[in-house]
CSV table of C-alpha atoms in Angstrom, one decimal:
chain,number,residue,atom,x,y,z
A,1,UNK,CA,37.8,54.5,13.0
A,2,UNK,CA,35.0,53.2,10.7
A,3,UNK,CA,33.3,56.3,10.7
A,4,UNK,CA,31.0,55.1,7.1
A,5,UNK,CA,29.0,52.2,9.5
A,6,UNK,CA,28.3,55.2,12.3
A,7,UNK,CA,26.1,56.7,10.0
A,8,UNK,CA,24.1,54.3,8.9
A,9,UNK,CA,23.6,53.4,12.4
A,10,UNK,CA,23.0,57.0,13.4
A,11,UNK,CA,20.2,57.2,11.0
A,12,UNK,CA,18.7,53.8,10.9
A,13,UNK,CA,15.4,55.0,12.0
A,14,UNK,CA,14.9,58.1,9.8
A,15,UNK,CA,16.0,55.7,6.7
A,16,UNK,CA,13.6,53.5,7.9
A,17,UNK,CA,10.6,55.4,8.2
A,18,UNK,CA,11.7,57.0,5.0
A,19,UNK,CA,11.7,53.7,3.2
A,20,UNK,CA,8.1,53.0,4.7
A,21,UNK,CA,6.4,56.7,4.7
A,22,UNK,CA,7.6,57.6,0.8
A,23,UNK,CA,6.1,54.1,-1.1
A,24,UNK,CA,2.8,54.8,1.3
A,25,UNK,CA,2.6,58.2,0.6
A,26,UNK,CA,2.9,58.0,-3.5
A,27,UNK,CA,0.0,55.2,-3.6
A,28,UNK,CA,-2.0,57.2,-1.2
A,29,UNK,CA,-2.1,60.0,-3.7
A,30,UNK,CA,-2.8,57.8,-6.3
A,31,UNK,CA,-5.3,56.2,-4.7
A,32,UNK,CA,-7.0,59.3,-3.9
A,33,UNK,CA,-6.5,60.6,-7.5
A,34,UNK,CA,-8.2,57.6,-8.8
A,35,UNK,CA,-11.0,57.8,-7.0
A,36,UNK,CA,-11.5,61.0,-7.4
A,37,UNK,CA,-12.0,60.7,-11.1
A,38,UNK,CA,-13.4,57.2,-11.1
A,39,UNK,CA,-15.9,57.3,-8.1
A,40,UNK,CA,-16.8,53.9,-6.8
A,41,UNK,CA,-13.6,52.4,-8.5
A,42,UNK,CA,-13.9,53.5,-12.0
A,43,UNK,CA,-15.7,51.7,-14.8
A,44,UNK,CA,-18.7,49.1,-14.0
A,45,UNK,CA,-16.9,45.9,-14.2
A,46,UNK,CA,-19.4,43.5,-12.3
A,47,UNK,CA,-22.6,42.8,-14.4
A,48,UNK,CA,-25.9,42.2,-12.4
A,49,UNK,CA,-28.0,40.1,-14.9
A,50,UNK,CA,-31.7,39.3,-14.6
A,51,UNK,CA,-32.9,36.1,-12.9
A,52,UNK,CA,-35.9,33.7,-14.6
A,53,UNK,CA,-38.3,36.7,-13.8
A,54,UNK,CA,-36.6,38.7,-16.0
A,55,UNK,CA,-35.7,41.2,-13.7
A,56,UNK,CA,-32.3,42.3,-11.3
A,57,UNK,CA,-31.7,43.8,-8.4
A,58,UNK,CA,-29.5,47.2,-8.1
A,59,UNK,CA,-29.2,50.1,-6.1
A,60,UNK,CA,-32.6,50.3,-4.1
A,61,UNK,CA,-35.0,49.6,-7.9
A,62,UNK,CA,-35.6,46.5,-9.8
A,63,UNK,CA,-35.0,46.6,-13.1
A,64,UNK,CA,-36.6,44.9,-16.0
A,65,UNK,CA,-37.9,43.1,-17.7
A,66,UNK,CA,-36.4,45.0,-20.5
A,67,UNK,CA,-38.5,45.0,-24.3
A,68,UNK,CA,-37.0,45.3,-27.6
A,69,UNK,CA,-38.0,45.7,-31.3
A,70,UNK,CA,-36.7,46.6,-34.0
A,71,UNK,CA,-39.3,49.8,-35.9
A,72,UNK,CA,-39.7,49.7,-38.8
A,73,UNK,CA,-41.8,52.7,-39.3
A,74,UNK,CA,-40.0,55.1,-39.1
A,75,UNK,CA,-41.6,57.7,-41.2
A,76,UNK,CA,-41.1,61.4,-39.8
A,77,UNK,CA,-38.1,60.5,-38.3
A,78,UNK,CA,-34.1,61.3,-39.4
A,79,UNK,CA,-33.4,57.8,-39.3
A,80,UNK,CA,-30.4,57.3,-42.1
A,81,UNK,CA,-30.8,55.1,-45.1
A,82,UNK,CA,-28.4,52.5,-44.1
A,83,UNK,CA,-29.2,51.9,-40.6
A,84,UNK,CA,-32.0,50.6,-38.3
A,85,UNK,CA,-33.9,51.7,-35.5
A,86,UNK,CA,-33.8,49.2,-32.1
A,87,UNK,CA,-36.6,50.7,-29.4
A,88,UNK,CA,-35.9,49.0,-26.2
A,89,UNK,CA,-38.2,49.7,-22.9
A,90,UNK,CA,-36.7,49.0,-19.1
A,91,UNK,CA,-39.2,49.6,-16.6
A,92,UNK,CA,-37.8,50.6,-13.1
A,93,UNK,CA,-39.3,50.1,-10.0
A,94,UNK,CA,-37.7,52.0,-7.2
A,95,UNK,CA,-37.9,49.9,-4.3
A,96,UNK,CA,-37.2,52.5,-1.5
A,97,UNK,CA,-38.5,56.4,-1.1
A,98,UNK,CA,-35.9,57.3,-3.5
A,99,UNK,CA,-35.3,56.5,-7.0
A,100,UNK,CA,-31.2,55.3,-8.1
A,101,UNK,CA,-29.9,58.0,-10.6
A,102,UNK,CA,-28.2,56.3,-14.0
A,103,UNK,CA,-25.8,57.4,-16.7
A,104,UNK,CA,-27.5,57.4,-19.9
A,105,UNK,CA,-28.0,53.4,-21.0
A,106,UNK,CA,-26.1,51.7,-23.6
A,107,UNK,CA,-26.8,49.4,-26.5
A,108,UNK,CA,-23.8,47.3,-26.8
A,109,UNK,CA,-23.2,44.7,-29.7
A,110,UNK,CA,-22.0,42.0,-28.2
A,111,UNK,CA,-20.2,39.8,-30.6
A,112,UNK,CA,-17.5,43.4,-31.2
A,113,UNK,CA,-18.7,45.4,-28.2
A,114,UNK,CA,-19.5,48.4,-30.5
A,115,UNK,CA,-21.6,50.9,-28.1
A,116,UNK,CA,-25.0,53.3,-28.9
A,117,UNK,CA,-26.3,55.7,-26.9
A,118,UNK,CA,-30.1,56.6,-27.0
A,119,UNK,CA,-31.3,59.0,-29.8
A,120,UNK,CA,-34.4,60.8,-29.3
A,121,UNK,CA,-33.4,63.9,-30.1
A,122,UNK,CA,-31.6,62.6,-33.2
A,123,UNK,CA,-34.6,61.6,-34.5
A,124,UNK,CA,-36.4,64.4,-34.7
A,125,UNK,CA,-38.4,62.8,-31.4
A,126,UNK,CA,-39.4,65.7,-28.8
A,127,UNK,CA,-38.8,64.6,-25.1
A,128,UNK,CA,-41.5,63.3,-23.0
A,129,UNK,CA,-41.5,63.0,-19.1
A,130,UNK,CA,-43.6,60.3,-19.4
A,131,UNK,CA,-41.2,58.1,-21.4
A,132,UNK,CA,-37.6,59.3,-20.0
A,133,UNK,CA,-34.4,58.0,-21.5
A,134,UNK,CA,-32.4,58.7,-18.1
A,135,UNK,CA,-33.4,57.9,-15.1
A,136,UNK,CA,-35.6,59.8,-12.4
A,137,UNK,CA,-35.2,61.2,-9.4
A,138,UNK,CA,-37.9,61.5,-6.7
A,139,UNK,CA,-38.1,65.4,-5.3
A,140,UNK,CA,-37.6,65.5,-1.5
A,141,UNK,CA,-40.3,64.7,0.3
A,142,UNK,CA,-41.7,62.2,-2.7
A,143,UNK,CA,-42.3,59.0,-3.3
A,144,UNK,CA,-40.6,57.1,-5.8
A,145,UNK,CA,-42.8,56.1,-8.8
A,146,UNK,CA,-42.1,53.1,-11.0
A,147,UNK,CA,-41.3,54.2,-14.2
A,148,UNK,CA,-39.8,52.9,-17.9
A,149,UNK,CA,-37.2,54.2,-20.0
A,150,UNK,CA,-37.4,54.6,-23.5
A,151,UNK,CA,-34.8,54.2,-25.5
A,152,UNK,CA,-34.0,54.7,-29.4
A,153,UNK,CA,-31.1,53.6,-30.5
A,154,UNK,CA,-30.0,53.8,-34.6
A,155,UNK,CA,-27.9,51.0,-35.2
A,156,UNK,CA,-26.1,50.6,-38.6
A,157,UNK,CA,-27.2,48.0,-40.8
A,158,UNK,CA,-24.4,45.5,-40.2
A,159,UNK,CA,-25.2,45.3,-36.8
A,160,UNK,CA,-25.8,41.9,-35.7
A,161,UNK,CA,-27.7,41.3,-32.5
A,162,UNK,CA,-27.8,39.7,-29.9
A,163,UNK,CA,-26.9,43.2,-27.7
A,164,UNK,CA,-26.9,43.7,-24.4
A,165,UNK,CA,-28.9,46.9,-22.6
A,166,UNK,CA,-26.5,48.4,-19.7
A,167,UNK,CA,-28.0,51.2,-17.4
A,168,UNK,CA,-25.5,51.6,-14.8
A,169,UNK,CA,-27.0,53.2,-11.7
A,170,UNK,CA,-24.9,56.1,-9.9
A,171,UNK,CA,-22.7,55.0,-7.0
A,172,UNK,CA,-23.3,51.4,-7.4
A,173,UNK,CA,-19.8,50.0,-6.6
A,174,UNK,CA,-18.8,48.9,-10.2
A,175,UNK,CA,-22.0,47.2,-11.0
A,176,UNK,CA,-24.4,47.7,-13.5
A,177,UNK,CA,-27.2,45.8,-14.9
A,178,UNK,CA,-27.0,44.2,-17.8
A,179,UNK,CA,-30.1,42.5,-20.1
A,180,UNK,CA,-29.3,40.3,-23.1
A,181,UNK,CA,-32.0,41.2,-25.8
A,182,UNK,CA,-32.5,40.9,-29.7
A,183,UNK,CA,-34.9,42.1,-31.5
């Protein structure tokens, strides 16, 4: 009678949606779950680094060129005995009516990509709008302003330059700009 080949036939096209719809389905979700938690595809994997001016090109600002030194008076200041203080300046210049948000630049070592975040307030260094460490958003209705951040970072003593300066702009599609400096 071969009644186990009817079967198969009789559902041929539910198995076969089946075997499309489930494998589509379970990367759709993860898909979605990814970029829900890793807007714009996740980490900033594409560097934007600046031309001969010294400047790049990201997310409606130019960027750069960036300053660095290393301070060496750092009296008033918690700075620990056996590290060293690396100031770094990256002027922005919003090239729209509104200014790119950023997460909070990084000092990165780049021979054993050991990471710093700014430390004003570390320091012992009150904030000041005028010298902002993030960057900053225009109000509605206003103009961008060009602007610089000022960043502190306390880097051990065995930290070898060069470093690199990432400020990764929000929503930028994985990039981020990235300036070589050593001071």
């Amino acid at each position: 009678m071969g009644g186990g080949h009817g079967w198969w036939r009789r559902n041929a096209l539910a198995l076969g949606v089946t075997a499309v719809l489930l494998p589509a389905t379970v990367l759709g979700a993860g898909w979605w779950e990814w970029k829900y938690a890793y807007p714009d595809s996740g980490q900033p994997i594409w560097a934007v680094e600046p031309g001969s001016s010294g400047t790049a090109e990201l997310k409606g600002a130019t960027w750069g060129p960036v300053r660095a030194k290393t301070v060496t008076d750092v009296a008033g200041m918690d700075v620990p005995p056996d590290a060293r203080l690396i100031l770094v300046v990256v002027p922005v210049t919003p090239t729209g009516t509104t200014a790119p948000g950023c997460w909070h630049p990084k000092l990165v070592e780049q021979r054993t990509g050991r990471v710093w975040l700014s430390a004003r307030y570390e320091l012992g260094v009150p904030g000041n709008p005028e010298e902002p460490e993030s960057c900053v958003a225009a109000s509605d209705g206003e103009r961008a302003e060009p602007y610089s951040l000022v960043l502190p970072y306390v880097v051990p003593d065995d930290a070898e330059g060069p470093f690199w300066v990432e400020v990764e702009p929000l929503f930028s599609g994985s990039r981020y700009v990235r300036f070589p400096v050593d001071p």
